[in-house]
Short mmCIF file of C-alpha atoms and ligand atoms in Angstrom, two decimals:
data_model
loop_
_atom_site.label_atom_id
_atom_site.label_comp_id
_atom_site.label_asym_id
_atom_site.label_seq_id
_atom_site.Cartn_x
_atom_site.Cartn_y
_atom_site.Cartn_z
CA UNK A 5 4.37 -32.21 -9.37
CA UNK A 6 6.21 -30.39 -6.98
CA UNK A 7 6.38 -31.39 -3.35
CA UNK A 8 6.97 -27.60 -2.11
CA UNK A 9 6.50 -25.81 1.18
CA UNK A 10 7.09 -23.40 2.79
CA UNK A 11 9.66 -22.41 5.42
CA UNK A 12 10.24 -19.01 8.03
CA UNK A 13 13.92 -18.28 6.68
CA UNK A 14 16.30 -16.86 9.79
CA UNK A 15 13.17 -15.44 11.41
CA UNK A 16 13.50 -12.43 9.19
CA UNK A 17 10.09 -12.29 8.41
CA UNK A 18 10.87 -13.35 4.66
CA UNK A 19 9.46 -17.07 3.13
CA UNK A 20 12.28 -19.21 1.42
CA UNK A 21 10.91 -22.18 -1.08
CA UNK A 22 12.60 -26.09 -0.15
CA UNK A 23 11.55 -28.71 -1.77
CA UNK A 24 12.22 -32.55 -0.04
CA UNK A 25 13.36 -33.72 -3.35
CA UNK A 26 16.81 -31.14 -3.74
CA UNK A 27 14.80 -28.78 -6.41
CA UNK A 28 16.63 -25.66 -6.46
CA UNK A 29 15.48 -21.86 -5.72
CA UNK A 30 15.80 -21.16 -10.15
CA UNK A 31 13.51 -24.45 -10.17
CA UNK A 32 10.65 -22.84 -7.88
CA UNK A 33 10.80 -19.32 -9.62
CA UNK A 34 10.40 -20.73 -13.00
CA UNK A 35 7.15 -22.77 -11.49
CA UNK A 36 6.25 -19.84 -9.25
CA UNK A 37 6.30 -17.40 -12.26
CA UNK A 38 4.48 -19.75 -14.78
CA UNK A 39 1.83 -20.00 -12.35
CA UNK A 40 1.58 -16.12 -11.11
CA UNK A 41 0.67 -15.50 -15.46
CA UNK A 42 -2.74 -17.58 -14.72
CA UNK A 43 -2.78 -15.98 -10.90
CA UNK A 44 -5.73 -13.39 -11.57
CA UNK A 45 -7.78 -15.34 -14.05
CA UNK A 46 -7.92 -18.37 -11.41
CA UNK A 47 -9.47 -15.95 -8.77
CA UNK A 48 -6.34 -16.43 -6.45
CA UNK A 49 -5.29 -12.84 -5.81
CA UNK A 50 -7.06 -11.18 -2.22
CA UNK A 51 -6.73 -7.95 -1.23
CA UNK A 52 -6.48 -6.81 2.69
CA UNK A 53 -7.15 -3.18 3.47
CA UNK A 54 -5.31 -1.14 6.25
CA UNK A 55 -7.16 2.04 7.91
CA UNK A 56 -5.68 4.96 7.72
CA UNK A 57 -6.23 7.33 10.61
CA UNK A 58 -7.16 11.20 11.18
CA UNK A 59 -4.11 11.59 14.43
CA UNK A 60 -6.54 13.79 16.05
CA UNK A 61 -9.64 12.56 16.29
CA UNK A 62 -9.04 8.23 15.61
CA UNK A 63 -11.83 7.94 12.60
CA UNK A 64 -10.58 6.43 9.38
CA UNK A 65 -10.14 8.73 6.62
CA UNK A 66 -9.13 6.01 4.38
CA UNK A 67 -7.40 2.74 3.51
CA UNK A 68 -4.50 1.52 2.01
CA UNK A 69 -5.27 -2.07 -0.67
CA UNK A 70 -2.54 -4.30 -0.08
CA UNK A 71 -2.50 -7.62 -2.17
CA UNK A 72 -1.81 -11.03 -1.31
CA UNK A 73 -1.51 -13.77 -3.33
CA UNK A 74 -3.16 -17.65 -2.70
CA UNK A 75 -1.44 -19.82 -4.32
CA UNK A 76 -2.49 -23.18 -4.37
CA UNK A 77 -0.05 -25.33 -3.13
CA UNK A 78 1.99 -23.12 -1.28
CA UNK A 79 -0.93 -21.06 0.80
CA UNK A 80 -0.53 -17.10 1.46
CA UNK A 81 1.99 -15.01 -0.23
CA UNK A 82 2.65 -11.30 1.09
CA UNK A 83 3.39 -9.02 -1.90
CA UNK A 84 7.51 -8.84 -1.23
CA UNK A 85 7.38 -13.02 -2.69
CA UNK A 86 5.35 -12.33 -5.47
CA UNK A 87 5.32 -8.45 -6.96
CA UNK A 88 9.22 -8.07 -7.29
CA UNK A 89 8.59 -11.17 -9.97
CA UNK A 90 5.53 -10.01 -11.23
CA UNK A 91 7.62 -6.78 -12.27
CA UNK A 92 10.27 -9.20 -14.08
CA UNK A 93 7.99 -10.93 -16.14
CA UNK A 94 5.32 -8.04 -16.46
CA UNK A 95 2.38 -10.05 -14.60
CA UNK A 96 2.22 -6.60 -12.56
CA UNK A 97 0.30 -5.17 -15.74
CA UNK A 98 -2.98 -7.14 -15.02
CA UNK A 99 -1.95 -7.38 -11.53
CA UNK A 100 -1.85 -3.90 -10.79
CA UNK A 101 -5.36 -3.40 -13.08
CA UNK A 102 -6.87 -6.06 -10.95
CA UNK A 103 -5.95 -4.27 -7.45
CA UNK A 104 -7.32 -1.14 -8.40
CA UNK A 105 -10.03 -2.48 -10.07
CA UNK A 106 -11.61 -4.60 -7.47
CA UNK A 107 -10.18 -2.23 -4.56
CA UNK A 108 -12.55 0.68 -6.11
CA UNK A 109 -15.37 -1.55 -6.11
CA UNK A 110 -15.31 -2.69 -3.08
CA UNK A 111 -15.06 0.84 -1.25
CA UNK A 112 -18.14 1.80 -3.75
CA UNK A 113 -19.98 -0.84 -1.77
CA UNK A 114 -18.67 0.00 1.85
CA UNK A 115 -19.99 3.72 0.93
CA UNK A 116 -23.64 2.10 0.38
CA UNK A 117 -23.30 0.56 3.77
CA UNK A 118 -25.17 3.15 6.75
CA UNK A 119 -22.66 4.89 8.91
CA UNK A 120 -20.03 4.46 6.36
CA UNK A 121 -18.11 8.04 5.88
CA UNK A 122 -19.08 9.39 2.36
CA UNK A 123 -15.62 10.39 1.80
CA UNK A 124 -13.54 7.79 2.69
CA UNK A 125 -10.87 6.81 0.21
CA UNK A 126 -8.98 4.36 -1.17
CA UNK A 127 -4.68 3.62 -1.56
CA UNK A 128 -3.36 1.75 -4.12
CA UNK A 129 0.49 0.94 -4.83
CA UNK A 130 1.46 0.98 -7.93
CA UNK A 131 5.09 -0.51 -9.41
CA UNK A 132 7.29 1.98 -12.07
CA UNK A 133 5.88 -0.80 -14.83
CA UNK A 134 2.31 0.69 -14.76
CA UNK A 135 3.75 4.02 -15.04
CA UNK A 136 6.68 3.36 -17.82
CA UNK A 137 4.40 1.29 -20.20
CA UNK A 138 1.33 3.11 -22.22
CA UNK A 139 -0.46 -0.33 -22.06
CA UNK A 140 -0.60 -0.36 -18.39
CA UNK A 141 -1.57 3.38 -17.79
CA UNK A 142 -4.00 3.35 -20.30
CA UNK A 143 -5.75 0.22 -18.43
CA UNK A 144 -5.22 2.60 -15.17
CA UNK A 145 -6.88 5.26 -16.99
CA UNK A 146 -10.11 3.29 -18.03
CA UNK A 147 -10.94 2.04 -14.48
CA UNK A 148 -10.45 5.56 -13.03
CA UNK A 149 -12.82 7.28 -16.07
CA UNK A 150 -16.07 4.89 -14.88
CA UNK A 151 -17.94 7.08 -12.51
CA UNK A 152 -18.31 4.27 -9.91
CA UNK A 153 -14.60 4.25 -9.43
CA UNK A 154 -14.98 7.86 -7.71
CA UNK A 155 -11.35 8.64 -8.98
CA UNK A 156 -10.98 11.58 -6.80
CA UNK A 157 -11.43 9.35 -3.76
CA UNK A 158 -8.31 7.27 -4.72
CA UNK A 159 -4.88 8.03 -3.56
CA UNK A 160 -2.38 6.05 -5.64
CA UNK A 161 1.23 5.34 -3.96
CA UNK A 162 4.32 5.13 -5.98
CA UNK A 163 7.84 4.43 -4.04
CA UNK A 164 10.55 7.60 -5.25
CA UNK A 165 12.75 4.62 -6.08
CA UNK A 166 10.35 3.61 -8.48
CA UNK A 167 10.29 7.21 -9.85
CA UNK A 168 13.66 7.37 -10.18
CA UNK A 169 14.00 4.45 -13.01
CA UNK A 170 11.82 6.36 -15.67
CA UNK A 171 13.21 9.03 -17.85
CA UNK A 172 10.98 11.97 -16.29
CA UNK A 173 10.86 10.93 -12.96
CA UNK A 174 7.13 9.63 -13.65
CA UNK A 175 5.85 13.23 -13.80
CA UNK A 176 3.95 12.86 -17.29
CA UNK A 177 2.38 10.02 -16.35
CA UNK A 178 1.45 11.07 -12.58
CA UNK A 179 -0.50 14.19 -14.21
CA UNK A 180 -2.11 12.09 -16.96
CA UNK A 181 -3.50 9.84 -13.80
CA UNK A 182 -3.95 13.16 -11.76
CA UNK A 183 -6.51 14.42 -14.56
CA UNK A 184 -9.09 11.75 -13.85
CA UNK A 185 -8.95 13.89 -10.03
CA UNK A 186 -6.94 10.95 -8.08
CA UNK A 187 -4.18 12.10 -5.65
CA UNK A 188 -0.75 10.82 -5.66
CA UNK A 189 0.80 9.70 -2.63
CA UNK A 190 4.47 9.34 -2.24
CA UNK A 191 5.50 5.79 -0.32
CA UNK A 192 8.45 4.81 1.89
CA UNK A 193 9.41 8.37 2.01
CA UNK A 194 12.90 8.76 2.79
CA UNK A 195 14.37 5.12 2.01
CA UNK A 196 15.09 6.04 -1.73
CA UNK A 197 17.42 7.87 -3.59
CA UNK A 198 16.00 10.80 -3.74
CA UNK A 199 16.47 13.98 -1.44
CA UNK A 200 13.84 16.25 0.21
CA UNK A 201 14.41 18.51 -2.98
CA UNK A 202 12.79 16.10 -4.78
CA UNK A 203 9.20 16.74 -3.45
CA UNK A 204 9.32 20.35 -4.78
CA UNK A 205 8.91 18.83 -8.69
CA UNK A 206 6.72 15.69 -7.79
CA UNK A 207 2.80 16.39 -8.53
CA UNK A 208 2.18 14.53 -5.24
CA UNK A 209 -0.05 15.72 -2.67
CA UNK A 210 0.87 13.20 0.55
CA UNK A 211 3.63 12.08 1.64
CA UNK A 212 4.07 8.73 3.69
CA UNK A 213 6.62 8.55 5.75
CA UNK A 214 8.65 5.34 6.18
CA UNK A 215 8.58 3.60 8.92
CA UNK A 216 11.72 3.27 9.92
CA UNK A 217 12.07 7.10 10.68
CA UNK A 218 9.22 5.88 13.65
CA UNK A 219 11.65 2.81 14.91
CA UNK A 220 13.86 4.45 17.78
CA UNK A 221 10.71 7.11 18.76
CA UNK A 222 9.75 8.28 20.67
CA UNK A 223 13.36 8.27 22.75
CA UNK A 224 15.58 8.80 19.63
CA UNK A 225 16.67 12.74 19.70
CA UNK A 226 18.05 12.20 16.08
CA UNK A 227 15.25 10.74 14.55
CA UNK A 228 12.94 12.77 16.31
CA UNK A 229 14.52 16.09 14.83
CA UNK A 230 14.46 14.45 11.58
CA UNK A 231 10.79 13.47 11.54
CA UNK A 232 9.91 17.06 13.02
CA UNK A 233 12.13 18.50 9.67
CA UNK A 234 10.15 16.31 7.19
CA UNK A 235 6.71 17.36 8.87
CA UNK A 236 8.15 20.93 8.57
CA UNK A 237 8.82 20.81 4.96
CA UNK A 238 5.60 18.50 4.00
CA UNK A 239 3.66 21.73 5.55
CA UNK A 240 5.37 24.26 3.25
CA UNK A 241 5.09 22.54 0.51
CA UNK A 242 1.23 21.55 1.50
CA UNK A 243 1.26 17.93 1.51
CA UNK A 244 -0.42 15.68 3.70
CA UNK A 245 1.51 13.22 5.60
CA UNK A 246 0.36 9.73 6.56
CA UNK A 247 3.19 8.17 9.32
CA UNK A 248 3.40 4.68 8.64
CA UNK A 249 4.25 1.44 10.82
CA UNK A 250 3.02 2.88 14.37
CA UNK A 251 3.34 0.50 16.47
CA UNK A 252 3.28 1.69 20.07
CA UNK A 253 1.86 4.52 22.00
CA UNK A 254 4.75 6.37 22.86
CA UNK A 255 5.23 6.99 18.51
CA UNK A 256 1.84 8.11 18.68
CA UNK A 257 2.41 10.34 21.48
CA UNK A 258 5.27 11.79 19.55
CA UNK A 259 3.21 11.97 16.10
CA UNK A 260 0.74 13.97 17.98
CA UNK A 261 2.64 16.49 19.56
CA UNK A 262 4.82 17.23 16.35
CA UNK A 263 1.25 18.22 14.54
CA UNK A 264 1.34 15.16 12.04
CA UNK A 265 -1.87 14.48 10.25
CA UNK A 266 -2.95 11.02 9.54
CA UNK A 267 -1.12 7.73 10.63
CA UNK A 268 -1.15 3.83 9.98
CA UNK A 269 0.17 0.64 11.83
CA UNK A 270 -0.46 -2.52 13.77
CA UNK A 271 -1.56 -0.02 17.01
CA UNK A 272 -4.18 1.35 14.89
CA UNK A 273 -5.24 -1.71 13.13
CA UNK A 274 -3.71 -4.22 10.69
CA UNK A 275 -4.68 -5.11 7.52
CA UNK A 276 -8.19 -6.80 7.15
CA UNK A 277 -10.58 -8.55 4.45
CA UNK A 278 -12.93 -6.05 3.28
CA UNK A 279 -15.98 -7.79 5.33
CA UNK A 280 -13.65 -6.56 8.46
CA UNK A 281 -13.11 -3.29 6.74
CA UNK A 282 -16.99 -2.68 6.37
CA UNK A 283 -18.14 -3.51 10.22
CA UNK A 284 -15.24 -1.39 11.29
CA UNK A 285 -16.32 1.60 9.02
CA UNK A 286 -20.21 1.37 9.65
CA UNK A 287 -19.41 0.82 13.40
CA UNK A 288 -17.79 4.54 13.59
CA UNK A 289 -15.22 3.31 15.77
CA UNK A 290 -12.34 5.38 16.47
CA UNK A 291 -8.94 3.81 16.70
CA UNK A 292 -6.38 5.01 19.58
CA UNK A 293 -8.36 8.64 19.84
CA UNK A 294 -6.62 11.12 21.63
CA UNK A 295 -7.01 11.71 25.79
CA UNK A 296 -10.65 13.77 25.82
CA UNK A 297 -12.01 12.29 22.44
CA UNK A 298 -15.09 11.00 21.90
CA UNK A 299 -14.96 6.98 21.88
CA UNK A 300 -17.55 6.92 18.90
CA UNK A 301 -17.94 8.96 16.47
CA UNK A 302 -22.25 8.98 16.85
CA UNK A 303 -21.66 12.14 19.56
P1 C2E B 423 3.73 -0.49 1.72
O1 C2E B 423 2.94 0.12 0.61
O2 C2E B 423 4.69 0.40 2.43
O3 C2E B 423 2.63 -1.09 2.70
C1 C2E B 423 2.77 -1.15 4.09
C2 C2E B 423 3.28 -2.49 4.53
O4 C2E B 423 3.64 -2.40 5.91
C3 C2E B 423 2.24 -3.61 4.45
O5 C2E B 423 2.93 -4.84 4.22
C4 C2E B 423 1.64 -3.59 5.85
O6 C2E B 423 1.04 -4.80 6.23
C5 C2E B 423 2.87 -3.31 6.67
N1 C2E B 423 2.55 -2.66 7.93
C6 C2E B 423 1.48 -1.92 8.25
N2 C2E B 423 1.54 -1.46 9.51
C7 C2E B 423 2.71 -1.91 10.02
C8 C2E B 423 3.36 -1.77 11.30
O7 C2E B 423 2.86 -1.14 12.23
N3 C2E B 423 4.56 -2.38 11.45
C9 C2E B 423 5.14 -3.09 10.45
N4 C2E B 423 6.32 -3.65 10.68
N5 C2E B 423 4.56 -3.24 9.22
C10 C2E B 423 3.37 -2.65 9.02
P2 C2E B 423 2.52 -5.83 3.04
O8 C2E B 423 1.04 -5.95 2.94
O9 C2E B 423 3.32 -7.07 3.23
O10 C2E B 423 3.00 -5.08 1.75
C11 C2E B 423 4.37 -4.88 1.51
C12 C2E B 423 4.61 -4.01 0.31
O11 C2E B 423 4.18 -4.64 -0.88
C13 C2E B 423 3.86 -2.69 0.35
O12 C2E B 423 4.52 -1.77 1.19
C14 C2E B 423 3.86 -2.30 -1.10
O13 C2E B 423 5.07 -1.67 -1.46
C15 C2E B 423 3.80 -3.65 -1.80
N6 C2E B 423 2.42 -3.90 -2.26
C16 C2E B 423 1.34 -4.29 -1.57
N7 C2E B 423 0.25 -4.37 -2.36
C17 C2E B 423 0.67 -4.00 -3.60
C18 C2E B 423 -0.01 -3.85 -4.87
O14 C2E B 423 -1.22 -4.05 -5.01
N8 C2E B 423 0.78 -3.47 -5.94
C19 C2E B 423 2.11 -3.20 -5.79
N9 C2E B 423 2.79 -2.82 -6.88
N10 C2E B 423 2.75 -3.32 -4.63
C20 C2E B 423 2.04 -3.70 -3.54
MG1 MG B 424 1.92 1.67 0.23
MG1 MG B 425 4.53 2.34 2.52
MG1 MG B 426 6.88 1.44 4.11
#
């Protein structure tokens, strides 16, 4: 067996795999990918959920699903070690079934829970795979036709780089997912290809903006009149926008005073188990509300 662990690589936030006996990086990818195909019949896949916030008032509208993998030897993997190979050797198929799957459920039960807002929703990512290959829609579409999923409380997320690879830009298969009443979110807005033209042919209906638009706010002219042009055009075109990676109060402020509707980051709340998720939601609590808000949303 291998003798792996795991190291913090140049601080950068991203995991490199060593091994004390010289194996190589091809070495761990061929063991990492052999065991990712047995990853969601062995029960190791976990998903974390992230609120998403209504700017003006702090309650949770929604949450995003975000995935994590634990592997066996080698503990916790964030998505960005595991999904870019699960798209290589098609793993995301099942994968992505799996995450929507078990997200839906587990918002069904957080709605039977007192307190709990009837009409929260739910945010799944999905990779250009499940989009591109009939197989993997088709095991979209039978989740999102069971009643208990409550498809038109599901947002699903696809990146416009991930758009860009298929032939149509993923508009035939973003309408046949739309049908079953889910909205379609577009992620990392602005760190693709694409340009704001784009939008105007997408069936999406929210836009999340990227986070690195938020980095130099609030003191960032720039940026700031580049956020404030993206909210502008959102608004025309009648999408929703969800900023994403707040992190302090002064990118709040900002978000705020330009108008923008929902946000999501570490200020607000990271992402949490679904246990967390459920005492949070049945609690009422609002998260950062606004100067003259109710604390709670009982009032
Ligand atoms: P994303 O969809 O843009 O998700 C947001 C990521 O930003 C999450 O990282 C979240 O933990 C992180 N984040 C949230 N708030 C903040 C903040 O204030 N500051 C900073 N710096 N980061 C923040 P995570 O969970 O590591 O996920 C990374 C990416 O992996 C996601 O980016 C998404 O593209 C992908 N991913 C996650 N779950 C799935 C999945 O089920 N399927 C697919 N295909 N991709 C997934
Ligand atoms: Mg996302
Ligand atoms: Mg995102
Ligand atoms: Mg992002």
């Amino acid at each position: 067996d291998f003798a792996m662990y795991m190291a913090k690589h140049g601080g950068k936030g991203r995991y490199q795999l060593f091994d004390a006996r010289g194996y190589d990086e091809m070495t761990y990818r061929a063991a990492l990918r052999a065991d990712l195909a047995t990853a969601v019949q062995a029960g190791q896949l976990r998903l974390d959920y992230q609120p998403v916030v209504d700017l003006r008032t702090g309650g949770i509208v929604g949450v995003e699903a975000l995935v994590r993998w634990e592997h066996p030897t080698l503990g916790r993997l964030s998505p960005a070690d595991f999904i870019p190979l699960a798209e290589e050797t098609g793993e995301i198929g099942p994968i992505g079934s799996w995450v929507l799957d078990t997200a839906t459920r587990h918002v069904a039960g957080w709605r039977r829970s007192p307190g709990t807002p009837a009409d929260i929703w739910v945010s799944v990512n999905l990779s250009t795979l499940q989009l591109s290959s009939d197989r993997n829609l088709a095991a979209l579409e039978r989740i999102l036709s069971q009643p208990a999923a409550q498809a038109d409380k599901v947002i699903l997320e696809v990146t416009e780089s991930a758009l860009a690879t298929s032939a149509d830009g993923g508009v035939g298969a973003l309408n046949r997912l739309k049908s079953f009443g889910v909205r379609i979110a577009i992620d990392d807005f602005g760190t693709g290809f694409s340009s704001l033209s784009t939008l105007a042919v997408l069936p999406a209906d929210i836009l999340k903006i990227d986070r690195s638009f938020l980095s130099g706010l609030p003191g960032d002219a720039p940026a700031a009149a580049m956020l404030e042009g993206i909210l502008e055009v959102a608004r025309k075109l009648n999408l929703a926008v969800i900023a994403e990676g707040i992190e302090d109060t002064g990118q709040l402020g900002l978000l705020r005073s330009l108008g923008c509707d929902m946000g999501q980051g570490f200020l607000l709340a990271s992402p949490s188990p679904s246990p967390v998720l459920e005492a949070l939601l049945t609690s009422g609590s609002r998260l950062q509300p606004p100067a003259g808000a109710a604390a709670s949303a009982a009032d």
